[in-house]
Amino acid sequence: QPVEATDDAFWDQFWADTATSVQDVFALVPAAEIRAVREESPSNLATLCYKAVEKLVQGAESGCHTEKERQIVLNCCRLLTRILPYIFEDPDWRGFFWSTVPGAGRGGGDEDDENARPLAESLLLAVADLLFCPDFTVQSHRRSTVDTAEDIHSIDSCEYIWEAGVGFAHSPQPNYIHDLNRTELLKLLLTCFSEAMYLPPSSDSSNTNPWVQFFCSTENRHALPLFTSLLNVVCAYDPVGYGIPYNHLLFSDYREPLVEEAAQVLIVTLDYDSSTSSSPTVDGTTTGTAMDDVDPPGPDNLFVNYLSRIHREEDFQFILKGVARLLSNPLVQTYLPNSAKKIQFHQELLVLFWKLCDFNKKFLFFVLKSSDVLDILVPILYFLNDARADQSRVGLMHIGVFILLLLSGERNFGVRLNKPYSVRVPMDIPVFTGTHADLLIIVFHKIITSGHQRLQPLFDCLLTIVVNVSPYLKSLSMVAANKLLHLLEAFSTTWFLFSAVQNHHLVFFLLEVFNNIIQYQFDGNSNLVYAVIRKRNVFHQLANLPTDSQSIQKGLQRKKKTPEPISRTNSQDGVSMEGSRPAAPAEPGTLKTSLVATPGIDKLTEKSQVSEDGTMRSLEPESSQPSPEGNPPSAVSDGEPWSGEASHPRRDRRRISSASSIGQWNPTPDWVMSWKSKLPLQTIMRLLQVLVPQVEKICIDKGLTDESEILKFLQHGTLVGLLPVPHPILIRKYQANSGTAMWFRTYMWGVIYLRNVDPPIWYDTDVKLFEIQRV
């Protein structure tokens, strides 16, 4: 039966208990009970929520000076964290927090404007106030405690930023009680924002999250100090601390849960579709065409706004160093096993790094200005290589590849890759001596040849990255050169070319890589030239690809005998690096969340041409012309959706390589001719025509079978004047679009769902944004 809202004795029992933890609240308030109250006595659930929010508001008003008040605030916080997901899962209740509660004014007729605040707004403002509450979540600046307690409304929270870093030089004394309290409040905040999990993915990205929208608006007077606190706490964190081995086993680290929570809240508040809005450009002006004077510059979301306006070099340095330190942490190999702490929130960090580069172009240019970008590249390649066989980590593979695609659109990235690779992170790849470019190619080859089936939609993206950097690669190692040729060999078999409508694009990408290196970097690349000469039959077979129906059918028959998409044979895989473990598949039963499809490479990127002076100009897509690969642009995107996992389980089970989703697709002679005639083989054929006779002559004259002599000859050879006129360099730059914005939203919330297991905030609730699946 309904309990009166005025029955304080009844309601107070919910938060008066002194010694609870958030885990206790989850154990004491079972899911079935919350749902029962929701269905059978809704007025009681409504009153409970309203009362809990009221207690938080009172705590924020009074400044929580007594231990008892702090305990009440924390208990209300835990209770709301427990209940909110059950409010969100029921569409009838979803509007409840956005309604005003009758008679909820705090007495006095002059508070009419206060009465009209929806519950959600009161809750969010109270949490924001409580996050800067002296002696509760921040150090008090007052010396004496005698009745000079700071008035929470008069304090300038910018003086109470939690950690030194961007825009704040003072590093407060660490206080683990404050850290614990902040963590609990941030957990509640994250739960408030999680309403997004209960709405199905939609292509319409305009449905902004009302909780995030309000919290990141000018209504929140703490928006700037809170944004700065979250960013600084994450970027200043050093999990290894003072480097005492086994330190983390002896002392519980109170900072880490706070850092994780801060990273999660930060990426959720930055969930913003930059493709639909006028986003601030490099110099901070906006690129919207319809910019009137009345429009505020930049997005209304203040967190996105602040992020896009960071510009000081030392701030960029602090952020980049912090993110690189944390991303490299799982790679830290110590001589004592388990002696160094390993963080688990690298996926959140990758999303944060993505947002930084996407919303703040000055940051992107700063990252690429020095070889510091390699401190981000190596961990990403490590994660990609490590996760390639694990179905539960498809999302991690995608975000790693997206970041590299974004970076590869800038010339500097290709140039930086020429730095020799000396750090020896144990990875399950062949040992090689060379540059970071070699590392990238070897890892990509490993993903393509020994990753699981679900990664096939990423092949376009992986090869686009290699194409984008290829004009700048000064000298590839023999190992990497052989890997590239092995990929061409695998992708140019007749069954692979004829078995799906877009497979031939992979051959076009690889030929473009060879052409770029031969035309622009011939001098240092004798290894690649030698590999091309050795495998010349692959190029001749491509040039003579049969186009008659009978041969096409015969090519497809061959496929049925070789089910493995790409053989590992004849790829000279040397011994793997010592200390490395092979990439393992997911443990059976591992939980994973589904992802929405991502756009095809044609929608994901736009082509830019590099001029003589190195500047880029965007190429207008010619809508009526067929794309260079020789089929109408739509044919790519209408085929298999370019997705890590199709969002419907029934599509999940189909092998992506088989047929495209337009019914049963059949290759025709006309279709093969349409793209075969466009294969860019001229440069390579000319090179073979000139060099093969010379190399053969050396071999006959000197009776040589030794590579080194031939390589020496190729190093000093030149093709100046013998090759066709160099083609202009084409770069495919990532472009923001609502498809990737939606993908990021589902990926990010999926990560947050799976990572919050203690307490399991969303477990077993009716989440709609993704499906929870077991491997």
mmCIF file with all atom_site columns, C-alpha atoms in Angstrom, residues 494-495 498-500 551-561 666-667:
data_model
loop_
_atom_site.group_PDB
_atom_site.id
_atom_site.type_symbol
_atom_site.label_atom_id
_atom_site.label_alt_id
_atom_site.label_comp_id
_atom_site.label_asym_id
_atom_site.label_entity_id
_atom_site.label_seq_id
_atom_site.pdbx_PDB_ins_code
_atom_site.Cartn_x
_atom_site.Cartn_y
_atom_site.Cartn_z
_atom_site.occupancy
_atom_site.B_iso_or_equiv
_atom_site.pdbx_formal_charge
_atom_site.auth_seq_id
_atom_site.auth_comp_id
_atom_site.auth_asym_id
_atom_site.auth_atom_id
_atom_site.pdbx_PDB_model_num
ATOM 1  C CA . THR A 1 494 ? 40.620 -16.384 -58.947 1.00 0.00 ? 494 THR A CA 1
ATOM 2  C CA . TRP A 1 495 ? 38.235 -17.791 -56.347 1.00 0.00 ? 495 TRP A CA 1
ATOM 3  C CA . PHE A 1 498 ? 35.201 -13.876 -58.064 1.00 0.00 ? 498 PHE A CA 1
ATOM 4  C CA . SER A 1 499 ? 33.565 -14.816 -54.772 1.00 0.00 ? 499 SER A CA 1
ATOM 5  C CA . ALA A 1 500 ? 32.321 -11.408 -53.575 1.00 0.00 ? 500 ALA A CA 1
ATOM 6  C CA . SER A 1 551 ? 36.934 -19.867 -66.255 1.00 0.00 ? 551 SER A CA 1
ATOM 7  C CA . ILE A 1 552 ? 34.934 -17.811 -63.754 1.00 0.00 ? 552 ILE A CA 1
ATOM 8  C CA . GLN A 1 553 ? 32.924 -20.881 -62.759 1.00 0.00 ? 553 GLN A CA 1
ATOM 9  C CA . LYS A 1 554 ? 36.106 -22.951 -62.566 1.00 0.00 ? 554 LYS A CA 1
ATOM 10 C CA . GLY A 1 555 ? 37.690 -20.330 -60.302 1.00 0.00 ? 555 GLY A CA 1
ATOM 11 C CA . LEU A 1 556 ? 34.675 -20.450 -58.001 1.00 0.00 ? 556 LEU A CA 1
ATOM 12 C CA . GLN A 1 557 ? 34.787 -24.268 -57.885 1.00 0.00 ? 557 GLN A CA 1
ATOM 13 C CA . ARG A 1 558 ? 38.324 -24.103 -56.588 1.00 0.00 ? 558 ARG A CA 1
ATOM 14 C CA . LYS A 1 559 ? 37.026 -22.111 -53.638 1.00 0.00 ? 559 LYS A CA 1
ATOM 15 C CA . LYS A 1 560 ? 34.913 -24.997 -52.388 1.00 0.00 ? 560 LYS A CA 1
ATOM 16 C CA . LYS A 1 561 ? 38.033 -27.089 -51.996 1.00 0.00 ? 561 LYS A CA 1
ATOM 17 C CA . ASN A 1 666 ? 27.007 -14.097 -59.540 1.00 0.00 ? 666 ASN A CA 1
ATOM 18 C CA . PRO A 1 667 ? 30.109 -12.771 -61.262 1.00 0.00 ? 667 PRO A CA 1
#
